[in-house]
PDB file of C-alpha atoms in Angstrom:
ATOM      1  CA  UNK L   1      37.907  96.387 136.012  1.00 36.00           C
ATOM      2  CA  UNK L   2      38.112  99.400 134.009  1.00 40.00           C
ATOM      3  CA  UNK L   3      36.879 102.917 135.118  1.00 38.00           C
ATOM      4  CA  UNK L   4      33.952 102.578 132.576  1.00 39.00           C
ATOM      5  CA  UNK L   5      32.634  99.754 134.859  1.00 36.00           C
ATOM      6  CA  UNK L   6      32.260 101.842 138.004  1.00 39.00           C
ATOM      7  CA  UNK L   7      30.306 104.795 139.412  1.00 41.00           C
ATOM      8  CA  UNK L   8      31.038 106.689 142.540  1.00 40.00           C
ATOM      9  CA  UNK L   9      29.029 106.117 145.623  1.00 41.00           C
ATOM     10  CA  UNK L  10      27.733 102.806 144.305  1.00 37.00           C
ATOM     11  CA  UNK L  11      30.947 100.968 145.291  1.00 36.00           C
ATOM     12  CA  UNK L  12      32.536  98.494 142.982  1.00 35.00           C
ATOM     13  CA  UNK L  13      30.032  97.471 140.393  1.00 35.00           C
ATOM     14  CA  UNK L  14      30.729  94.269 138.758  1.00 41.00           C
ATOM     15  CA  UNK L  15      28.931  93.889 135.354  1.00 44.00           C
ATOM     16  CA  UNK L  16      27.414  90.602 134.416  1.00 41.00           C
ATOM     17  CA  UNK L  17      27.334  89.211 131.025  1.00 40.00           C
ATOM     18  CA  UNK L  18      23.623  89.949 130.944  1.00 41.00           C
ATOM     19  CA  UNK L  19      24.145  93.763 131.562  1.00 44.00           C
ATOM     20  CA  UNK L  20      22.832  93.604 135.191  1.00 46.00           C
ATOM     21  CA  UNK L  21      24.940  94.971 138.055  1.00 47.00           C
ATOM     22  CA  UNK L  22      25.884  92.024 140.196  1.00 45.00           C
ATOM     23  CA  UNK L  23      24.467  91.450 143.561  1.00 48.00           C
ATOM     24  CA  UNK L  24      21.789  94.334 142.963  1.00 49.00           C
ATOM     25  CA  UNK L  25      19.550  93.329 139.979  1.00 55.00           C
ATOM     26  CA  UNK L  26      20.286  96.635 138.528  1.00 61.00           C
ATOM     27  CA  UNK L  27      20.780  97.194 134.697  1.00 78.00           C
ATOM     28  CA  UNK L  28      24.015  98.987 134.674  1.00 84.00           C
ATOM     29  CA  UNK L  29      23.428 101.260 131.690  1.00 85.00           C
ATOM     30  CA  UNK L  30      20.011 102.256 133.083  1.00 87.00           C
ATOM     31  CA  UNK L  31      21.544 102.813 136.406  1.00 87.00           C
ATOM     32  CA  UNK L  32      24.335 104.982 134.799  1.00 90.00           C
ATOM     33  CA  UNK L  33      21.721 107.171 132.646  1.00 87.00           C
ATOM     34  CA  UNK L  34      19.283 107.808 135.829  1.00 88.00           C
ATOM     35  CA  UNK L  35      22.500 108.925 137.736  1.00 90.00           C
ATOM     36  CA  UNK L  36      23.323 111.171 134.874  1.00 90.00           C
ATOM     37  CA  UNK L  37      19.741 112.637 134.873  1.00 89.00           C
ATOM     38  CA  UNK L  38      20.045 113.371 138.589  1.00 85.00           C
ATOM     39  CA  UNK L  39      23.321 115.028 138.135  1.00 90.00           C
ATOM     40  CA  UNK L  40      21.932 117.280 135.253  1.00 89.00           C
ATOM     41  CA  UNK L  41      18.934 118.029 137.198  1.00 85.00           C
ATOM     42  CA  UNK L  42      21.175 119.341 139.817  1.00 84.00           C
ATOM     43  CA  UNK L  43      22.558 121.993 137.344  1.00 85.00           C
ATOM     44  CA  UNK L  44      19.751 124.180 136.335  1.00 81.00           C
ATOM     45  CA  UNK L  45      22.169 126.140 134.272  1.00 86.00           C
ATOM     46  CA  UNK L  46      23.332 123.185 132.388  1.00 89.00           C
ATOM     47  CA  UNK L  47      26.542 121.243 132.828  1.00 91.00           C
ATOM     48  CA  UNK L  48      29.548 120.356 130.384  1.00 92.00           C
ATOM     49  CA  UNK L  49      30.233 116.892 129.293  1.00 91.00           C
ATOM     50  CA  UNK L  50      33.631 116.925 130.850  1.00 91.00           C
ATOM     51  CA  UNK L  51      32.216 118.065 134.144  1.00 91.00           C
ATOM     52  CA  UNK L  52      29.456 115.480 134.364  1.00 91.00           C
ATOM     53  CA  UNK L  53      31.862 112.719 133.443  1.00 91.00           C
ATOM     54  CA  UNK L  54      33.987 113.687 136.267  1.00 90.00           C
ATOM     55  CA  UNK L  55      31.128 113.888 138.616  1.00 90.00           C
ATOM     56  CA  UNK L  56      29.852 110.198 137.812  1.00 89.00           C
ATOM     57  CA  UNK L  57      33.221 108.547 137.347  1.00 91.00           C
ATOM     58  CA  UNK L  58      32.777 107.868 133.600  1.00 92.00           C
ATOM     59  CA  UNK L  59      34.917 108.197 130.456  1.00 91.00           C
ATOM     60  CA  UNK L  60      33.751 110.970 128.314  1.00 91.00           C
ATOM     61  CA  UNK L  61      32.886 108.499 125.628  1.00 91.00           C
ATOM     62  CA  UNK L  62      30.667 106.444 127.817  1.00 92.00           C
ATOM     63  CA  UNK L  63      28.888 109.635 129.100  1.00 92.00           C
ATOM     64  CA  UNK L  64      28.411 111.023 125.557  1.00 92.00           C
ATOM     65  CA  UNK L  65      27.015 107.836 124.512  1.00 92.00           C
ATOM     66  CA  UNK L  66      24.439 107.663 127.277  1.00 92.00           C
ATOM     67  CA  UNK L  67      23.445 111.173 126.886  1.00 91.00           C
ATOM     68  CA  UNK L  68      22.877 110.730 123.113  1.00 91.00           C
ATOM     69  CA  UNK L  69      20.297 108.171 123.913  1.00 91.00           C
ATOM     70  CA  UNK L  70      18.495 110.166 126.332  1.00 88.00           C
ATOM     71  CA  UNK L  71      18.704 113.064 124.074  1.00 91.00           C
ATOM     72  CA  UNK L  72      17.099 111.277 121.462  1.00 91.00           C
ATOM     73  CA  UNK L  73      14.239 110.383 123.816  1.00 89.00           C
ATOM     74  CA  UNK L  74      13.631 113.919 124.660  1.00 88.00           C
ATOM     75  CA  UNK L  75      15.127 113.411 128.372  1.00 88.00           C
ATOM     76  CA  UNK L  76      17.950 115.767 128.036  1.00 89.00           C
ATOM     77  CA  UNK L  77      19.098 118.560 125.771  1.00 91.00           C
ATOM     78  CA  UNK L  78      21.993 120.218 124.573  1.00 90.00           C
ATOM     79  CA  UNK L  79      22.132 123.812 124.233  1.00 85.00           C
ATOM     80  CA  UNK L  80      24.239 127.103 123.888  1.00 80.00           C
ATOM     81  CA  UNK L  81      27.639 127.585 122.339  1.00 80.00           C
ATOM     82  CA  UNK L  82      29.302 125.681 125.117  1.00 84.00           C
ATOM     83  CA  UNK L  83      27.048 122.665 124.536  1.00 87.00           C
ATOM     84  CA  UNK L  84      25.901 122.491 127.883  1.00 92.00           C
ATOM     85  CA  UNK L  85      23.436 119.599 128.932  1.00 91.00           C
ATOM     86  CA  UNK L  86      20.038 120.401 130.625  1.00 91.00           C
ATOM     87  CA  UNK L  87      16.867 118.379 131.459  1.00 88.00           C
ATOM     88  CA  UNK L  88      14.703 117.771 128.314  1.00 86.00           C
ATOM     89  CA  UNK L  89      10.933 118.406 128.207  1.00 84.00           C
ATOM     90  CA  UNK L  90      10.344 114.655 128.251  1.00 84.00           C
ATOM     91  CA  UNK L  91      11.836 114.513 131.880  1.00 81.00           C
ATOM     92  CA  UNK L  92       9.373 116.956 132.715  1.00 75.00           C
ATOM     93  CA  UNK L  93       6.572 115.033 131.168  1.00 74.00           C
ATOM     94  CA  UNK L  94       7.462 112.210 133.241  1.00 74.00           C
ATOM     95  CA  UNK L  95       7.861 114.162 136.426  1.00 69.00           C
ATOM     96  CA  UNK L  96       4.500 115.588 136.118  1.00 64.00           C
ATOM     97  CA  UNK L  97       2.916 112.294 136.119  1.00 61.00           C
ATOM     98  CA  UNK L  98       4.233 112.057 139.771  1.00 57.00           C
ATOM     99  CA  UNK L  99       2.674 115.426 140.725  1.00 58.00           C
ATOM    100  CA  UNK L 100      -0.737 114.245 139.355  1.00 61.00           C
ATOM    101  CA  UNK L 101      -0.568 110.847 141.076  1.00 55.00           C
ATOM    102  CA  UNK L 102       0.331 112.334 144.540  1.00 65.00           C
ATOM    103  CA  UNK L 103      -2.057 111.264 147.316  1.00 81.00           C
ATOM    104  CA  UNK L 104      -0.917 113.440 150.425  1.00 88.00           C
ATOM    105  CA  UNK L 105      -3.064 111.466 153.189  1.00 87.00           C
ATOM    106  CA  UNK L 106      -1.785 107.999 151.770  1.00 88.00           C
ATOM    107  CA  UNK L 107       1.733 109.296 151.798  1.00 89.00           C
ATOM    108  CA  UNK L 108       1.433 110.884 155.224  1.00 93.00           C
ATOM    109  CA  UNK L 109      -0.391 108.105 157.195  1.00 94.00           C
ATOM    110  CA  UNK L 110       2.379 105.875 157.762  1.00 95.00           C
ATOM    111  CA  UNK L 111       4.280 109.109 159.568  1.00 96.00           C
ATOM    112  CA  UNK L 112       1.194 110.189 161.219  1.00 96.00           C
ATOM    113  CA  UNK L 113       1.272 106.561 163.036  1.00 96.00           C
ATOM    114  CA  UNK L 114       5.018 106.767 163.689  1.00 96.00           C
ATOM    115  CA  UNK L 115       4.522 110.384 165.120  1.00 96.00           C
ATOM    116  CA  UNK L 116       1.420 109.140 167.475  1.00 95.00           C
ATOM    117  CA  UNK L 117       3.702 106.135 168.664  1.00 95.00           C
ATOM    118  CA  UNK L 118       6.696 108.411 169.495  1.00 96.00           C
ATOM    119  CA  UNK L 119       4.683 111.293 171.147  1.00 95.00           C
ATOM    120  CA  UNK L 120       1.974 109.119 172.750  1.00 94.00           C
ATOM    121  CA  UNK L 121      -0.455 111.692 171.668  1.00 94.00           C
ATOM    122  CA  UNK L 122      -2.935 112.012 168.660  1.00 94.00           C
ATOM    123  CA  UNK L 123      -1.416 113.245 165.275  1.00 95.00           C
ATOM    124  CA  UNK L 124      -3.088 115.116 162.817  1.00 95.00           C
ATOM    125  CA  UNK L 125      -2.838 116.002 158.999  1.00 94.00           C
ATOM    126  CA  UNK L 126      -4.115 119.559 158.186  1.00 94.00           C
ATOM    127  CA  UNK L 127      -4.623 121.259 154.840  1.00 92.00           C
ATOM    128  CA  UNK L 128      -5.283 124.814 154.371  1.00 92.00           C
ATOM    129  CA  UNK L 129      -8.606 126.276 152.779  1.00 88.00           C
ATOM    130  CA  UNK L 130      -7.393 129.464 150.971  1.00 84.00           C
ATOM    131  CA  UNK L 131     -10.785 130.321 150.334  1.00 82.00           C
ATOM    132  CA  UNK L 132     -12.246 130.478 153.863  1.00 83.00           C
ATOM    133  CA  UNK L 133      -8.912 130.946 155.394  1.00 90.00           C
ATOM    134  CA  UNK L 134      -9.016 128.034 157.785  1.00 90.00           C
ATOM    135  CA  UNK L 135      -7.089 124.855 158.394  1.00 90.00           C
ATOM    136  CA  UNK L 136      -9.085 121.550 157.755  1.00 90.00           C
ATOM    137  CA  UNK L 137      -8.314 118.177 159.367  1.00 91.00           C
ATOM    138  CA  UNK L 138      -7.963 115.711 156.658  1.00 90.00           C
ATOM    139  CA  UNK L 139      -6.224 112.674 158.533  1.00 91.00           C
ATOM    140  CA  UNK L 140      -5.764 111.636 162.016  1.00 92.00           C
ATOM    141  CA  UNK L 141      -4.128 108.796 164.160  1.00 93.00           C
ATOM    142  CA  UNK L 142      -5.620 108.829 167.542  1.00 90.00           C
ATOM    143  CA  UNK L 143      -3.778 107.996 170.699  1.00 86.00           C
ATOM    144  CA  UNK L 144      -4.475 105.236 173.098  1.00 84.00           C
ATOM    145  CA  UNK L 145      -5.202 107.401 175.929  1.00 80.00           C
ATOM    146  CA  UNK L 146      -8.773 107.683 177.433  1.00 73.00           C
ATOM    147  CA  UNK L 147      -8.705 111.262 177.618  1.00 71.00           C
ATOM    148  CA  UNK L 148      -7.587 112.481 174.130  1.00 68.00           C
ATOM    149  CA  UNK L 149      -8.163 115.242 171.522  1.00 69.00           C
ATOM    150  CA  UNK L 150     -10.832 114.418 169.016  1.00 67.00           C
ATOM    151  CA  UNK L 151     -11.149 116.537 165.886  1.00 73.00           C
ATOM    152  CA  UNK L 152     -13.416 115.147 163.355  1.00 75.00           C
ATOM    153  CA  UNK L 153     -12.200 114.632 159.731  1.00 80.00           C
ATOM    154  CA  UNK L 154     -13.191 117.637 158.046  1.00 83.00           C
ATOM    155  CA  UNK L 155     -13.242 119.819 161.104  1.00 86.00           C
ATOM    156  CA  UNK L 156     -12.210 123.268 160.679  1.00 88.00           C
ATOM    157  CA  UNK L 157      -9.969 125.643 162.928  1.00 91.00           C
ATOM    158  CA  UNK L 158      -9.110 129.314 162.493  1.00 94.00           C
ATOM    159  CA  UNK L 159      -5.739 130.088 161.425  1.00 95.00           C
ATOM    160  CA  UNK L 160      -4.710 132.418 164.399  1.00 95.00           C
ATOM    161  CA  UNK L 161      -6.132 130.152 166.996  1.00 95.00           C
ATOM    162  CA  UNK L 162      -4.384 126.728 166.045  1.00 95.00           C
ATOM    163  CA  UNK L 163      -1.126 125.198 165.898  1.00 95.00           C
ATOM    164  CA  UNK L 164      -1.228 124.315 162.202  1.00 95.00           C
ATOM    165  CA  UNK L 165      -3.110 127.563 161.293  1.00 95.00           C
ATOM    166  CA  UNK L 166      -0.226 129.618 162.997  1.00 96.00           C
ATOM    167  CA  UNK L 167       2.237 127.463 161.345  1.00 96.00           C
ATOM    168  CA  UNK L 168       0.669 128.282 157.939  1.00 95.00           C
ATOM    169  CA  UNK L 169       0.677 132.021 158.793  1.00 96.00           C
ATOM    170  CA  UNK L 170       4.180 131.939 159.808  1.00 95.00           C
ATOM    171  CA  UNK L 171       5.167 130.574 156.312  1.00 94.00           C
ATOM    172  CA  UNK L 172       3.635 133.652 154.592  1.00 93.00           C
ATOM    173  CA  UNK L 173       5.142 137.154 154.206  1.00 91.00           C
ATOM    174  CA  UNK L 174       3.853 140.068 156.296  1.00 90.00           C
ATOM    175  CA  UNK L 175       1.722 141.648 153.517  1.00 92.00           C
ATOM    176  CA  UNK L 176      -0.008 138.255 152.844  1.00 92.00           C
ATOM    177  CA  UNK L 177      -0.711 137.850 156.595  1.00 93.00           C
ATOM    178  CA  UNK L 178      -2.229 141.431 156.366  1.00 91.00           C
ATOM    179  CA  UNK L 179      -4.515 140.351 153.545  1.00 92.00           C
ATOM    180  CA  UNK L 180      -5.620 137.383 155.147  1.00 93.00           C
ATOM    181  CA  UNK L 181      -6.355 139.229 158.520  1.00 91.00           C
ATOM    182  CA  UNK L 182      -8.337 141.772 156.599  1.00 90.00           C
ATOM    183  CA  UNK L 183     -10.722 138.980 155.828  1.00 91.00           C
ATOM    184  CA  UNK L 184     -10.813 136.702 158.904  1.00 93.00           C
ATOM    185  CA  UNK L 185     -10.094 139.362 161.863  1.00 94.00           C
ATOM    186  CA  UNK L 186      -8.666 137.788 165.100  1.00 95.00           C
ATOM    187  CA  UNK L 187     -11.968 136.571 166.937  1.00 95.00           C
ATOM    188  CA  UNK L 188     -11.672 135.639 170.483  1.00 96.00           C
ATOM    189  CA  UNK L 189     -11.991 131.947 171.546  1.00 96.00           C
ATOM    190  CA  UNK L 190     -10.288 131.643 174.967  1.00 96.00           C
ATOM    191  CA  UNK L 191      -8.515 133.910 177.258  1.00 95.00           C
ATOM    192  CA  UNK L 192      -5.268 132.762 175.541  1.00 96.00           C
ATOM    193  CA  UNK L 193      -6.517 133.593 171.874  1.00 96.00           C
ATOM    194  CA  UNK L 194      -4.138 136.112 169.921  1.00 96.00           C
ATOM    195  CA  UNK L 195      -6.515 139.066 169.506  1.00 95.00           C
ATOM    196  CA  UNK L 196      -3.909 141.767 168.212  1.00 95.00           C
ATOM    197  CA  UNK L 197      -1.810 142.097 165.130  1.00 93.00           C
ATOM    198  CA  UNK L 198       1.020 143.151 167.313  1.00 94.00           C
ATOM    199  CA  UNK L 199       0.745 139.867 169.397  1.00 96.00           C
ATOM    200  CA  UNK L 200       0.603 137.923 166.091  1.00 96.00           C
ATOM    201  CA  UNK L 201       3.449 139.566 164.872  1.00 94.00           C
ATOM    202  CA  UNK L 202       5.644 138.415 167.944  1.00 95.00           C
ATOM    203  CA  UNK L 203       4.173 134.869 167.780  1.00 96.00           C
ATOM    204  CA  UNK L 204       5.487 134.601 164.143  1.00 96.00           C
ATOM    205  CA  UNK L 205       8.876 135.762 165.049  1.00 95.00           C
ATOM    206  CA  UNK L 206       8.822 132.914 167.718  1.00 95.00           C
ATOM    207  CA  UNK L 207       7.717 130.531 165.274  1.00 96.00           C
ATOM    208  CA  UNK L 208      10.394 131.325 162.695  1.00 94.00           C
ATOM    209  CA  UNK L 209      13.093 131.085 165.344  1.00 94.00           C
ATOM    210  CA  UNK L 210      11.964 127.574 166.786  1.00 94.00           C
ATOM    211  CA  UNK L 211      10.569 126.137 163.486  1.00 93.00           C
ATOM    212  CA  UNK L 212       7.069 124.976 164.844  1.00 97.00           C
ATOM    213  CA  UNK L 213       4.082 126.621 166.120  1.00 97.00           C
ATOM    214  CA  UNK L 214       2.422 125.947 169.488  1.00 97.00           C
ATOM    215  CA  UNK L 215      -1.572 126.322 170.137  1.00 96.00           C
ATOM    216  CA  UNK L 216      -1.658 126.862 174.106  1.00 95.00           C
ATOM    217  CA  UNK L 217      -5.110 126.376 174.598  1.00 95.00           C
ATOM    218  CA  UNK L 218      -5.970 129.491 172.227  1.00 95.00           C
ATOM    219  CA  UNK L 219      -8.906 127.474 170.630  1.00 93.00           C
ATOM    220  CA  UNK L 220     -10.152 125.279 173.432  1.00 92.00           C
ATOM    221  CA  UNK L 221      -9.063 125.476 177.087  1.00 92.00           C
ATOM    222  CA  UNK L 222      -6.823 122.645 178.354  1.00 92.00           C
ATOM    223  CA  UNK L 223      -5.736 121.641 174.898  1.00 93.00           C
ATOM    224  CA  UNK L 224      -2.098 121.976 173.464  1.00 95.00           C
ATOM    225  CA  UNK L 225      -0.954 121.417 169.729  1.00 95.00           C
ATOM    226  CA  UNK L 226       2.461 121.470 168.289  1.00 97.00           C
ATOM    227  CA  UNK L 227       2.600 121.863 164.474  1.00 97.00           C
ATOM    228  CA  UNK L 228       4.847 122.209 161.486  1.00 97.00           C
ATOM    229  CA  UNK L 229       4.338 123.018 157.853  1.00 96.00           C
ATOM    230  CA  UNK L 230       4.460 120.622 154.734  1.00 96.00           C
ATOM    231  CA  UNK L 231       5.441 122.485 151.470  1.00 95.00           C
ATOM    232  CA  UNK L 232       4.897 121.621 147.880  1.00 90.00           C
ATOM    233  CA  UNK L 233       7.153 121.771 144.889  1.00 85.00           C
ATOM    234  CA  UNK L 234       6.890 125.430 144.662  1.00 86.00           C
ATOM    235  CA  UNK L 235       8.172 125.983 148.346  1.00 90.00           C
ATOM    236  CA  UNK L 236       4.384 126.982 149.491  1.00 91.00           C
ATOM    237  CA  UNK L 237       2.977 125.790 152.742  1.00 94.00           C
ATOM    238  CA  UNK L 238      -0.180 123.807 151.794  1.00 92.00           C
ATOM    239  CA  UNK L 239      -0.465 121.449 154.771  1.00 94.00           C
ATOM    240  CA  UNK L 240       0.749 120.729 158.283  1.00 96.00           C
ATOM    241  CA  UNK L 241       1.281 117.821 160.509  1.00 97.00           C
ATOM    242  CA  UNK L 242       0.567 118.481 164.126  1.00 96.00           C
ATOM    243  CA  UNK L 243       0.409 116.505 167.653  1.00 96.00           C
ATOM    244  CA  UNK L 244      -2.411 117.428 170.101  1.00 94.00           C
ATOM    245  CA  UNK L 245      -3.392 116.478 173.568  1.00 94.00           C
ATOM    246  CA  UNK L 246      -4.493 117.778 176.916  1.00 94.00           C
ATOM    247  CA  UNK L 247      -2.224 120.237 178.626  1.00 93.00           C
ATOM    248  CA  UNK L 248      -1.704 118.038 181.546  1.00 92.00           C
ATOM    249  CA  UNK L 249       0.329 115.511 179.275  1.00 94.00           C
ATOM    250  CA  UNK L 250       2.045 118.318 177.130  1.00 95.00           C
ATOM    251  CA  UNK L 251       3.665 120.505 179.619  1.00 95.00           C
ATOM    252  CA  UNK L 252       6.225 122.972 178.904  1.00 95.00           C
ATOM    253  CA  UNK L 253       9.126 120.783 179.184  1.00 95.00           C
ATOM    254  CA  UNK L 254       7.757 118.401 176.427  1.00 96.00           C
ATOM    255  CA  UNK L 255       7.335 121.172 173.700  1.00 96.00           C
ATOM    256  CA  UNK L 256      10.813 121.193 172.432  1.00 96.00           C
ATOM    257  CA  UNK L 257      10.769 117.374 172.018  1.00 96.00           C
ATOM    258  CA  UNK L 258       7.407 117.561 170.366  1.00 97.00           C
ATOM    259  CA  UNK L 259       8.388 120.304 168.139  1.00 97.00           C
ATOM    260  CA  UNK L 260      11.359 118.471 166.859  1.00 96.00           C
ATOM    261  CA  UNK L 261       9.240 115.449 166.111  1.00 97.00           C
ATOM    262  CA  UNK L 262       6.776 117.226 164.076  1.00 97.00           C
ATOM    263  CA  UNK L 263       9.555 119.169 162.264  1.00 97.00           C
ATOM    264  CA  UNK L 264      11.130 116.042 161.379  1.00 96.00           C
ATOM    265  CA  UNK L 265       7.700 114.578 160.103  1.00 97.00           C
ATOM    266  CA  UNK L 266       6.725 117.437 158.134  1.00 96.00           C
ATOM    267  CA  UNK L 267      10.147 117.409 156.564  1.00 95.00           C
ATOM    268  CA  UNK L 268       9.750 113.764 155.392  1.00 95.00           C
ATOM    269  CA  UNK L 269       6.395 114.304 154.123  1.00 95.00           C
ATOM    270  CA  UNK L 270       7.428 117.387 152.255  1.00 94.00           C
ATOM    271  CA  UNK L 271      10.274 114.968 150.710  1.00 91.00           C
ATOM    272  CA  UNK L 272       7.876 112.272 149.794  1.00 90.00           C
ATOM    273  CA  UNK L 273       5.431 114.973 148.334  1.00 89.00           C
ATOM    274  CA  UNK L 274       8.185 116.359 146.009  1.00 86.00           C
ATOM    275  CA  UNK L 275       8.132 119.717 147.797  1.00 87.00           C
ATOM    276  CA  UNK L 276      10.670 121.962 149.307  1.00 85.00           C
ATOM    277  CA  UNK L 277      10.468 124.452 152.018  1.00 78.00           C
ATOM    278  CA  UNK L 278      10.926 128.153 151.490  1.00 72.00           C
ATOM    279  CA  UNK L 279      11.335 130.800 153.925  1.00 65.00           C
ATOM    280  CA  UNK L 280       8.950 133.734 153.839  1.00 63.00           C
ATOM    281  CA  UNK L 281      10.275 137.246 152.564  1.00 57.00           C
TER     282      UNK L 281
END
C-alpha cells in the first residue's frame, strides 16, 4: 500500500475499486478533502502545502489536487506571496447553514435527561433575557421524587438570586456587571440573597475558581441549585444548564459532584451548539 492510500489517525485505509474506504462506507477522496478542510480551519493564519501534506500524511501532489478541486468550488483559497492555504467563503456559507438551523432545546434535551438520571434531581435549561436581565427557563426534565423543584417553562428568575443567573454574571467582565446592576439592583428575596456589590464580587470570584454557580436558598428558602453556562460561537454565555432540588437532598457534600456534572453537560451542549467558552476579562 502506498503512502497516498493512508491518512493518520484513520488506521490503514484500504481503497476499494469503487473509491470507497473498505469497511467504513466512506468515499476516500471525500474523506481526505474533509480532513484537509479541518486542518486548514485549525490554521487561521493559513498553512503551506508541504506542512498540510505532512500533517495528513499525503504526498504533495495528492494534497494539491484535492485543494485545487476545493478551491474551484470556493471552499479553500490560496493567498499571499507564500501561497498559504486558508478557508474560503463557500465553507463559511455552508457553516452558516448550521448556525441558522440550531435548536438549543432539541440539542440539549438528551443531555438534560442524562443529567437528571445522574443527579436524581430536576435538570433545567435556562436562557438569558438581556432586555429584562433575567434568566428564563426554556427546558426541564423533572426528577422522580415526590418533592421536587417545579419551575414552569417560561418562568423567570433574577440574575443575582439564581444559580444560572449568577453563572451568567460570572461570565461577564466587571464593567458589564456594573451596567447590569444599575438596571436591576440587588433586591432581597430571602435571608440568603446577595444584596451588596461587595458580596456579589466575592461570589463571582468563587464561581471563577470552581467553574460553577450555586444558589443556596437565595430566591426560595429550602431550594438549592447548581449551574454552569453554555456559550455561543463568539464565546458569549447565553444559556445555562442547572440541577435543582430541596436542600435536604443537596447537602454541602454533594455540591462539588453536581458542579462537575453540570460543567461537563454545559461543555457538551456548547460543543454541539458550535460554541466555545471564553473567560471574562
